[in-house]
Short mmCIF file of N, CA and C in Angstrom, two decimals:
data_model
loop_
_atom_site.label_atom_id
_atom_site.label_comp_id
_atom_site.label_asym_id
_atom_site.label_seq_id
_atom_site.Cartn_x
_atom_site.Cartn_y
_atom_site.Cartn_z
N LEU A 1 104.64 72.40 118.74
CA LEU A 1 105.27 72.38 117.42
C LEU A 1 105.63 73.80 116.96
N MET A 2 104.71 74.75 117.22
CA MET A 2 104.96 76.13 116.79
C MET A 2 106.22 76.69 117.44
N ASP A 3 106.40 76.41 118.72
CA ASP A 3 107.60 76.88 119.41
C ASP A 3 108.86 76.29 118.80
N GLU A 4 108.80 75.02 118.44
CA GLU A 4 109.96 74.36 117.84
C GLU A 4 110.28 74.98 116.48
N VAL A 5 109.25 75.23 115.69
CA VAL A 5 109.46 75.84 114.37
C VAL A 5 110.05 77.23 114.55
N MET A 6 109.51 78.00 115.47
CA MET A 6 110.01 79.36 115.69
C MET A 6 111.48 79.32 116.14
N GLN A 7 111.83 78.37 116.99
CA GLN A 7 113.22 78.26 117.45
C GLN A 7 114.15 77.95 116.27
N LEU A 8 113.71 77.08 115.38
CA LEU A 8 114.53 76.76 114.20
C LEU A 8 114.70 77.98 113.29
N VAL A 9 113.62 78.72 113.11
CA VAL A 9 113.68 79.91 112.25
C VAL A 9 114.55 80.99 112.90
N LEU A 10 114.43 81.16 114.21
CA LEU A 10 115.28 82.13 114.91
C LEU A 10 116.75 81.75 114.79
N ALA A 11 117.04 80.45 114.87
CA ALA A 11 118.42 79.99 114.71
C ALA A 11 118.91 80.27 113.29
N ALA A 12 118.06 80.05 112.32
CA ALA A 12 118.42 80.35 110.92
C ALA A 12 118.67 81.84 110.75
N HIS A 13 117.86 82.66 111.42
CA HIS A 13 118.03 84.11 111.34
C HIS A 13 119.36 84.55 111.96
N GLN A 14 119.75 83.92 113.06
CA GLN A 14 121.05 84.24 113.67
C GLN A 14 122.19 83.87 112.75
N HIS A 15 122.00 82.79 112.01
CA HIS A 15 123.04 82.33 111.08
C HIS A 15 123.12 83.25 109.85
N ALA A 16 121.95 83.73 109.37
CA ALA A 16 121.91 84.58 108.17
C ALA A 16 120.96 85.76 108.41
N PRO A 17 121.39 86.74 109.21
CA PRO A 17 120.48 87.82 109.62
C PRO A 17 119.99 88.71 108.48
N GLU A 18 120.64 88.70 107.35
CA GLU A 18 120.21 89.56 106.23
C GLU A 18 119.32 88.82 105.23
N ASP A 19 119.07 87.54 105.45
CA ASP A 19 118.27 86.75 104.52
C ASP A 19 116.80 87.18 104.60
N LEU A 20 116.31 87.79 103.52
CA LEU A 20 114.94 88.30 103.51
C LEU A 20 113.90 87.18 103.56
N ASP A 21 114.20 86.05 102.99
CA ASP A 21 113.24 84.94 103.03
C ASP A 21 113.02 84.45 104.46
N ILE A 22 114.08 84.44 105.24
CA ILE A 22 113.95 84.05 106.65
C ILE A 22 113.13 85.11 107.39
N LYS A 23 113.34 86.38 107.07
CA LYS A 23 112.57 87.45 107.71
C LYS A 23 111.09 87.34 107.36
N VAL A 24 110.80 86.99 106.12
CA VAL A 24 109.40 86.81 105.72
C VAL A 24 108.79 85.65 106.49
N LEU A 25 109.52 84.55 106.57
CA LEU A 25 109.02 83.40 107.32
C LEU A 25 108.79 83.76 108.79
N MET A 26 109.72 84.50 109.37
CA MET A 26 109.54 84.94 110.76
C MET A 26 108.31 85.83 110.88
N GLY A 27 108.11 86.72 109.89
CA GLY A 27 106.94 87.58 109.90
C GLY A 27 105.65 86.79 109.88
N VAL A 28 105.60 85.77 109.05
CA VAL A 28 104.41 84.92 108.96
C VAL A 28 104.18 84.20 110.29
N LEU A 29 105.24 83.67 110.87
CA LEU A 29 105.10 82.97 112.15
C LEU A 29 104.65 83.92 113.27
N TYR A 30 105.19 85.12 113.29
CA TYR A 30 104.74 86.11 114.28
C TYR A 30 103.27 86.47 114.06
N ASN A 31 102.87 86.57 112.80
CA ASN A 31 101.47 86.88 112.49
C ASN A 31 100.56 85.77 113.03
N VAL A 32 100.92 84.54 112.76
CA VAL A 32 100.13 83.40 113.23
C VAL A 32 100.08 83.38 114.76
N SER A 33 101.14 83.85 115.40
CA SER A 33 101.20 83.90 116.86
C SER A 33 100.55 85.15 117.43
N SER A 34 99.96 85.98 116.57
CA SER A 34 99.30 87.24 116.95
C SER A 34 100.26 88.30 117.48
N ASP A 35 101.54 88.18 117.15
CA ASP A 35 102.50 89.24 117.46
C ASP A 35 102.60 90.11 116.20
N PHE A 36 101.56 90.91 116.00
CA PHE A 36 101.43 91.66 114.75
C PHE A 36 102.48 92.76 114.61
N GLU A 37 102.91 93.31 115.72
CA GLU A 37 103.93 94.36 115.65
C GLU A 37 105.24 93.81 115.09
N SER A 38 105.69 92.68 115.63
CA SER A 38 106.93 92.06 115.13
C SER A 38 106.74 91.59 113.69
N ALA A 39 105.58 91.00 113.41
CA ALA A 39 105.31 90.53 112.04
C ALA A 39 105.34 91.69 111.06
N GLY A 40 104.66 92.77 111.41
CA GLY A 40 104.61 93.93 110.53
C GLY A 40 105.98 94.53 110.28
N ALA A 41 106.80 94.60 111.32
CA ALA A 41 108.14 95.16 111.17
C ALA A 41 108.98 94.33 110.21
N LEU A 42 108.95 93.01 110.38
CA LEU A 42 109.74 92.13 109.51
C LEU A 42 109.24 92.15 108.07
N LEU A 43 107.92 92.08 107.90
CA LEU A 43 107.37 92.08 106.54
C LEU A 43 107.58 93.42 105.86
N SER A 44 107.45 94.52 106.61
CA SER A 44 107.72 95.85 106.04
C SER A 44 109.15 95.96 105.58
N GLU A 45 110.07 95.45 106.40
CA GLU A 45 111.49 95.48 106.03
C GLU A 45 111.71 94.70 104.74
N ALA A 46 111.09 93.54 104.64
CA ALA A 46 111.25 92.73 103.43
C ALA A 46 110.68 93.44 102.21
N VAL A 47 109.50 94.07 102.37
CA VAL A 47 108.89 94.80 101.25
C VAL A 47 109.80 95.93 100.81
N HIS A 48 110.27 96.72 101.75
CA HIS A 48 111.11 97.87 101.40
C HIS A 48 112.46 97.45 100.83
N SER A 49 113.00 96.36 101.33
CA SER A 49 114.28 95.87 100.83
C SER A 49 114.18 95.37 99.39
N ARG A 50 113.03 94.83 99.05
CA ARG A 50 112.86 94.31 97.70
C ARG A 50 112.49 95.39 96.70
N GLY A 51 112.08 96.54 97.16
CA GLY A 51 111.80 97.67 96.28
C GLY A 51 110.81 97.32 95.18
N GLU A 52 111.14 97.68 93.97
CA GLU A 52 110.26 97.42 92.82
C GLU A 52 110.12 95.94 92.52
N GLN A 53 111.02 95.12 93.04
CA GLN A 53 110.99 93.68 92.79
C GLN A 53 110.05 92.95 93.75
N VAL A 54 109.43 93.68 94.66
CA VAL A 54 108.54 93.04 95.63
C VAL A 54 107.39 92.36 94.90
N ASP A 55 107.02 91.18 95.35
CA ASP A 55 105.94 90.47 94.68
C ASP A 55 104.61 90.68 95.39
N PHE A 56 103.55 90.40 94.68
CA PHE A 56 102.19 90.61 95.17
C PHE A 56 101.90 89.80 96.43
N ASN A 57 102.46 88.61 96.52
CA ASN A 57 102.20 87.73 97.66
C ASN A 57 102.76 88.32 98.95
N LEU A 58 103.96 88.85 98.90
CA LEU A 58 104.56 89.48 100.07
C LEU A 58 103.76 90.72 100.48
N LEU A 59 103.34 91.50 99.50
CA LEU A 59 102.50 92.66 99.80
C LEU A 59 101.20 92.24 100.47
N ASN A 60 100.61 91.17 99.99
CA ASN A 60 99.37 90.67 100.58
C ASN A 60 99.60 90.23 102.04
N LYS A 61 100.74 89.59 102.29
CA LYS A 61 101.06 89.18 103.67
C LYS A 61 101.16 90.41 104.58
N LEU A 62 101.82 91.46 104.09
CA LEU A 62 101.95 92.67 104.89
C LEU A 62 100.57 93.32 105.10
N GLY A 63 99.77 93.38 104.04
CA GLY A 63 98.42 93.93 104.17
C GLY A 63 97.59 93.16 105.18
N ALA A 64 97.65 91.85 105.13
CA ALA A 64 96.89 91.02 106.07
C ALA A 64 97.38 91.22 107.50
N THR A 65 98.68 91.37 107.67
CA THR A 65 99.22 91.61 109.00
C THR A 65 98.73 92.94 109.56
N LEU A 66 98.76 93.97 108.72
CA LEU A 66 98.25 95.28 109.16
C LEU A 66 96.77 95.19 109.50
N ALA A 67 96.01 94.53 108.63
CA ALA A 67 94.56 94.40 108.87
C ALA A 67 94.29 93.61 110.15
N ASN A 68 95.03 92.53 110.36
CA ASN A 68 94.84 91.72 111.57
C ASN A 68 95.17 92.49 112.84
N SER A 69 96.02 93.49 112.72
CA SER A 69 96.41 94.27 113.90
C SER A 69 95.51 95.48 114.10
N GLY A 70 94.42 95.55 113.33
CA GLY A 70 93.49 96.67 113.49
C GLY A 70 93.87 97.90 112.69
N LYS A 71 94.81 97.76 111.77
CA LYS A 71 95.27 98.88 110.95
C LYS A 71 94.79 98.72 109.51
N GLY A 72 93.48 98.49 109.38
CA GLY A 72 92.90 98.23 108.06
C GLY A 72 93.10 99.38 107.09
N ALA A 73 93.04 100.61 107.55
CA ALA A 73 93.24 101.75 106.66
C ALA A 73 94.66 101.75 106.10
N GLN A 74 95.64 101.34 106.91
CA GLN A 74 97.01 101.26 106.43
C GLN A 74 97.21 100.09 105.47
N ALA A 75 96.36 99.08 105.58
CA ALA A 75 96.47 97.91 104.70
C ALA A 75 95.99 98.23 103.28
N LEU A 76 95.06 99.18 103.14
CA LEU A 76 94.46 99.44 101.82
C LEU A 76 95.49 99.78 100.74
N PRO A 77 96.42 100.71 100.96
CA PRO A 77 97.39 100.98 99.89
C PRO A 77 98.33 99.81 99.61
N ILE A 78 98.54 98.97 100.62
CA ILE A 78 99.38 97.78 100.41
C ILE A 78 98.65 96.79 99.51
N TYR A 79 97.36 96.58 99.79
CA TYR A 79 96.56 95.71 98.92
C TYR A 79 96.48 96.28 97.51
N LYS A 80 96.33 97.59 97.41
CA LYS A 80 96.28 98.23 96.09
C LYS A 80 97.55 97.92 95.31
N GLN A 81 98.69 98.07 95.96
CA GLN A 81 99.96 97.79 95.31
C GLN A 81 100.03 96.33 94.87
N ALA A 82 99.58 95.41 95.73
CA ALA A 82 99.60 93.99 95.38
C ALA A 82 98.71 93.72 94.18
N LEU A 83 97.51 94.32 94.15
CA LEU A 83 96.57 94.07 93.06
C LEU A 83 96.97 94.78 91.78
N GLU A 84 97.73 95.85 91.87
CA GLU A 84 98.28 96.46 90.66
C GLU A 84 99.31 95.54 90.02
N LYS A 85 100.04 94.81 90.85
CA LYS A 85 101.03 93.85 90.33
C LYS A 85 100.36 92.59 89.81
N ARG A 86 99.25 92.19 90.42
CA ARG A 86 98.55 90.97 90.01
C ARG A 86 97.05 91.19 90.13
N PRO A 87 96.43 91.81 89.12
CA PRO A 87 95.00 92.13 89.20
C PRO A 87 94.09 90.91 89.31
N ASN A 88 94.58 89.74 88.93
CA ASN A 88 93.75 88.54 88.99
C ASN A 88 94.02 87.70 90.24
N TYR A 89 94.50 88.34 91.29
CA TYR A 89 94.82 87.67 92.54
C TYR A 89 93.58 87.66 93.43
N ALA A 90 92.85 86.55 93.40
CA ALA A 90 91.57 86.45 94.10
C ALA A 90 91.72 86.68 95.61
N ARG A 91 92.74 86.11 96.21
CA ARG A 91 92.93 86.27 97.65
C ARG A 91 93.15 87.73 98.02
N GLY A 92 93.86 88.45 97.15
CA GLY A 92 94.07 89.87 97.39
C GLY A 92 92.78 90.66 97.37
N TRP A 93 91.88 90.33 96.41
CA TRP A 93 90.58 91.00 96.35
C TRP A 93 89.75 90.66 97.58
N LEU A 94 89.80 89.41 98.02
CA LEU A 94 89.06 89.02 99.22
C LEU A 94 89.58 89.79 100.44
N ASN A 95 90.89 89.83 100.61
CA ASN A 95 91.47 90.53 101.76
C ASN A 95 91.15 92.03 101.70
N LEU A 96 91.20 92.59 100.50
CA LEU A 96 90.82 94.00 100.34
C LEU A 96 89.37 94.19 100.78
N GLY A 97 88.48 93.31 100.36
CA GLY A 97 87.08 93.40 100.74
C GLY A 97 86.89 93.33 102.24
N ILE A 98 87.62 92.44 102.89
CA ILE A 98 87.51 92.31 104.35
C ILE A 98 87.93 93.61 105.02
N SER A 99 89.05 94.18 104.57
CA SER A 99 89.50 95.44 105.17
C SER A 99 88.51 96.56 104.93
N LEU A 100 87.98 96.63 103.72
CA LEU A 100 86.98 97.67 103.42
C LEU A 100 85.73 97.50 104.28
N ALA A 101 85.29 96.27 104.44
CA ALA A 101 84.11 96.02 105.28
C ALA A 101 84.38 96.42 106.73
N ASN A 102 85.57 96.11 107.21
CA ASN A 102 85.91 96.48 108.59
C ASN A 102 85.98 97.99 108.78
N LEU A 103 86.15 98.72 107.68
CA LEU A 103 86.16 100.19 107.72
C LEU A 103 84.78 100.76 107.38
N ASN A 104 83.77 99.88 107.35
CA ASN A 104 82.38 100.27 107.04
C ASN A 104 82.22 100.80 105.62
N ARG A 105 83.08 100.42 104.73
CA ARG A 105 82.97 100.79 103.31
C ARG A 105 82.34 99.61 102.57
N TYR A 106 81.08 99.40 102.86
CA TYR A 106 80.39 98.18 102.44
C TYR A 106 80.21 98.09 100.93
N GLN A 107 79.91 99.19 100.27
CA GLN A 107 79.72 99.16 98.81
C GLN A 107 81.03 98.75 98.12
N ASP A 108 82.12 99.36 98.55
CA ASP A 108 83.43 99.01 97.98
C ASP A 108 83.80 97.57 98.32
N ALA A 109 83.49 97.14 99.52
CA ALA A 109 83.77 95.75 99.92
C ALA A 109 83.00 94.78 99.03
N ALA A 110 81.73 95.10 98.76
CA ALA A 110 80.91 94.22 97.91
C ALA A 110 81.55 94.06 96.54
N LYS A 111 82.03 95.15 95.98
CA LYS A 111 82.67 95.08 94.65
C LYS A 111 83.94 94.24 94.70
N ALA A 112 84.71 94.39 95.77
CA ALA A 112 85.93 93.58 95.90
C ALA A 112 85.59 92.10 96.02
N TYR A 113 84.53 91.78 96.78
CA TYR A 113 84.12 90.38 96.92
C TYR A 113 83.65 89.79 95.58
N VAL A 114 82.93 90.59 94.80
CA VAL A 114 82.49 90.09 93.48
C VAL A 114 83.70 89.83 92.60
N GLN A 115 84.70 90.69 92.67
CA GLN A 115 85.92 90.44 91.90
C GLN A 115 86.58 89.13 92.34
N ALA A 116 86.64 88.92 93.65
CA ALA A 116 87.23 87.68 94.15
C ALA A 116 86.44 86.46 93.68
N LEU A 117 85.12 86.57 93.70
CA LEU A 117 84.28 85.46 93.23
C LEU A 117 84.46 85.22 91.74
N HIS A 118 84.59 86.29 90.99
CA HIS A 118 84.82 86.15 89.55
C HIS A 118 86.11 85.38 89.29
N LEU A 119 87.14 85.73 90.04
CA LEU A 119 88.45 85.12 89.82
C LEU A 119 88.56 83.71 90.39
N ASN A 120 87.75 83.42 91.40
CA ASN A 120 87.78 82.09 92.01
C ASN A 120 86.35 81.67 92.36
N PRO A 121 85.58 81.26 91.35
CA PRO A 121 84.18 80.90 91.60
C PRO A 121 83.99 79.74 92.57
N ARG A 122 85.02 78.93 92.75
CA ARG A 122 84.90 77.80 93.68
C ARG A 122 85.00 78.23 95.14
N ALA A 123 85.40 79.46 95.39
CA ALA A 123 85.53 79.96 96.77
C ALA A 123 84.16 80.39 97.27
N ARG A 124 83.31 79.42 97.49
CA ARG A 124 81.91 79.69 97.84
C ARG A 124 81.75 80.43 99.16
N HIS A 125 82.74 80.35 100.04
CA HIS A 125 82.67 81.05 101.32
C HIS A 125 82.59 82.57 101.15
N ILE A 126 83.06 83.07 100.00
CA ILE A 126 83.04 84.51 99.77
C ILE A 126 81.61 85.02 99.65
N TRP A 127 80.69 84.17 99.22
CA TRP A 127 79.29 84.58 99.15
C TRP A 127 78.79 85.02 100.53
N GLY A 128 79.27 84.37 101.57
CA GLY A 128 78.87 84.75 102.93
C GLY A 128 79.34 86.16 103.28
N TYR A 129 80.58 86.48 102.91
CA TYR A 129 81.09 87.83 103.13
C TYR A 129 80.24 88.85 102.37
N LEU A 130 79.92 88.49 101.12
CA LEU A 130 79.11 89.40 100.29
C LEU A 130 77.73 89.61 100.90
N ARG A 131 77.12 88.55 101.38
CA ARG A 131 75.80 88.68 102.02
C ARG A 131 75.85 89.61 103.23
N VAL A 132 76.91 89.52 104.01
CA VAL A 132 77.02 90.37 105.20
C VAL A 132 77.06 91.85 104.82
N VAL A 133 77.92 92.20 103.84
CA VAL A 133 78.02 93.63 103.50
C VAL A 133 76.75 94.12 102.82
N LEU A 134 76.11 93.26 102.04
CA LEU A 134 74.85 93.67 101.41
C LEU A 134 73.75 93.85 102.46
N THR A 135 73.79 93.06 103.50
CA THR A 135 72.86 93.24 104.61
C THR A 135 73.11 94.58 105.30
N CYS A 136 74.38 94.90 105.50
CA CYS A 136 74.72 96.20 106.11
C CYS A 136 74.24 97.36 105.24
N LEU A 137 74.22 97.15 103.94
CA LEU A 137 73.74 98.18 103.01
C LEU A 137 72.22 98.16 102.88
N GLU A 138 71.59 97.22 103.54
CA GLU A 138 70.14 97.01 103.48
C GLU A 138 69.67 96.72 102.06
N GLU A 139 70.50 96.01 101.33
CA GLU A 139 70.19 95.55 99.97
C GLU A 139 69.67 94.12 100.07
N LEU A 140 68.52 93.96 100.67
CA LEU A 140 68.01 92.62 100.96
C LEU A 140 67.66 91.84 99.72
N ASP A 141 67.28 92.52 98.65
CA ASP A 141 67.02 91.81 97.39
C ASP A 141 68.31 91.21 96.83
N LEU A 142 69.42 91.92 97.01
CA LEU A 142 70.70 91.38 96.57
C LEU A 142 71.17 90.25 97.48
N VAL A 143 70.87 90.35 98.76
CA VAL A 143 71.20 89.26 99.68
C VAL A 143 70.51 87.99 99.22
N GLU A 144 69.25 88.14 98.82
CA GLU A 144 68.49 86.98 98.33
C GLU A 144 69.12 86.42 97.06
N LEU A 145 69.55 87.31 96.15
CA LEU A 145 70.22 86.85 94.93
C LEU A 145 71.50 86.09 95.24
N CYS A 146 72.19 86.48 96.30
CA CYS A 146 73.43 85.79 96.67
C CYS A 146 73.16 84.33 97.02
N GLY A 147 71.97 84.05 97.50
CA GLY A 147 71.62 82.67 97.82
C GLY A 147 71.67 81.75 96.61
N LYS A 148 71.50 82.34 95.42
CA LYS A 148 71.57 81.56 94.17
C LYS A 148 73.01 81.38 93.69
N GLU A 149 73.92 82.13 94.30
CA GLU A 149 75.34 82.08 93.92
C GLU A 149 75.52 82.26 92.42
N ASP A 150 74.84 83.25 91.89
CA ASP A 150 74.90 83.57 90.46
C ASP A 150 75.47 84.97 90.30
N ILE A 151 76.75 85.01 89.97
CA ILE A 151 77.46 86.29 89.89
C ILE A 151 76.89 87.19 88.81
N SER A 152 76.34 86.60 87.75
CA SER A 152 75.81 87.42 86.65
C SER A 152 74.56 88.19 87.05
N SER A 153 73.89 87.77 88.11
CA SER A 153 72.72 88.52 88.57
C SER A 153 73.10 89.59 89.60
N VAL A 154 74.21 89.40 90.29
CA VAL A 154 74.63 90.34 91.33
C VAL A 154 75.51 91.46 90.76
N ALA A 155 76.44 91.11 89.88
CA ALA A 155 77.42 92.07 89.39
C ALA A 155 76.80 93.34 88.79
N PRO A 156 75.81 93.22 87.90
CA PRO A 156 75.26 94.45 87.31
C PRO A 156 74.61 95.37 88.35
N ARG A 157 74.06 94.81 89.38
CA ARG A 157 73.43 95.61 90.43
C ARG A 157 74.46 96.39 91.24
N LEU A 158 75.72 95.97 91.14
CA LEU A 158 76.81 96.68 91.80
C LEU A 158 77.61 97.52 90.80
N SER A 159 77.02 97.72 89.60
CA SER A 159 77.64 98.51 88.53
C SER A 159 78.94 97.90 88.03
N LEU A 160 79.02 96.58 88.04
CA LEU A 160 80.17 95.89 87.47
C LEU A 160 79.79 95.35 86.11
N LYS A 161 80.66 95.55 85.13
CA LYS A 161 80.40 95.13 83.75
C LYS A 161 80.49 93.63 83.61
N LEU A 162 79.71 93.10 82.67
CA LEU A 162 79.78 91.67 82.35
C LEU A 162 80.51 91.50 81.03
N ASP A 163 81.10 90.33 80.86
CA ASP A 163 81.77 90.06 79.60
C ASP A 163 80.72 89.81 78.52
N SER A 164 81.18 89.59 77.30
CA SER A 164 80.27 89.47 76.16
C SER A 164 79.33 88.28 76.27
N ARG A 165 79.69 87.27 77.04
CA ARG A 165 78.82 86.11 77.21
C ARG A 165 77.79 86.35 78.31
N GLY A 166 77.98 87.45 79.07
CA GLY A 166 77.05 87.76 80.15
C GLY A 166 77.22 86.86 81.35
N GLN A 167 78.36 86.20 81.47
CA GLN A 167 78.55 85.24 82.54
C GLN A 167 79.38 85.76 83.70
N GLN A 168 80.45 86.47 83.42
CA GLN A 168 81.39 86.86 84.46
C GLN A 168 81.66 88.36 84.41
N PRO A 169 81.87 89.00 85.56
CA PRO A 169 82.29 90.40 85.51
C PRO A 169 83.71 90.48 84.97
N ILE A 170 83.98 91.51 84.24
CA ILE A 170 85.32 91.73 83.72
C ILE A 170 86.22 92.11 84.88
N PRO A 171 87.39 91.47 85.03
CA PRO A 171 88.28 91.91 86.09
C PRO A 171 88.56 93.39 85.92
N ASP A 172 88.33 94.13 86.94
CA ASP A 172 88.36 95.57 86.80
C ASP A 172 89.31 96.18 87.80
N SER A 173 90.58 96.36 87.36
CA SER A 173 91.54 96.97 88.26
C SER A 173 91.23 98.44 88.49
N SER A 174 90.32 99.02 87.70
CA SER A 174 89.93 100.40 87.97
C SER A 174 89.20 100.50 89.30
N LEU A 175 88.71 99.36 89.83
CA LEU A 175 88.12 99.38 91.16
C LEU A 175 89.13 99.83 92.20
N LEU A 176 90.40 99.73 91.87
CA LEU A 176 91.42 100.15 92.81
C LEU A 176 91.38 101.66 93.05
N THR A 177 90.65 102.37 92.22
CA THR A 177 90.51 103.81 92.44
C THR A 177 89.66 104.10 93.67
N ILE A 178 88.94 103.10 94.17
CA ILE A 178 88.16 103.29 95.38
C ILE A 178 89.06 103.50 96.58
N LEU A 179 90.31 103.16 96.42
CA LEU A 179 91.24 103.29 97.54
C LEU A 179 91.79 104.69 97.54
#
């Protein structure tokens, strides 16, 4: 099926070679096929062509492609740009955390994961990512707190502010200064 989809998209690209949406789709398909070089080239072209009008989702796709290709350090400014455009983008915070963790920046990764959890508390799988980086930091008491899945007990220990109800960390785009 993937080959058939790619053939259709390539045919569409031949018909409309300047169509940025087709280039983005091709980039996503190349990413899924692990052809990160082709994916990165197409997504970069789309990002640069859209200039200031580029949306956070496209930036996140490019960041993920760079990270998947082992270029996590190059992905960080792309994620920063995406999160500046949409600070409440939970997937962007998660992807940022993954890249930071892969660069052994565990403290920063933990903060990014808490932001993602704040923005999407139903994404319980993120607790696993948080436990891993806290283990790397040898913060075993925090790892244990993660088992309770209570963000209000973990956030202050990572120097993240809580809102007036004491329930959720305040979305903090100033965390982007870690980049």
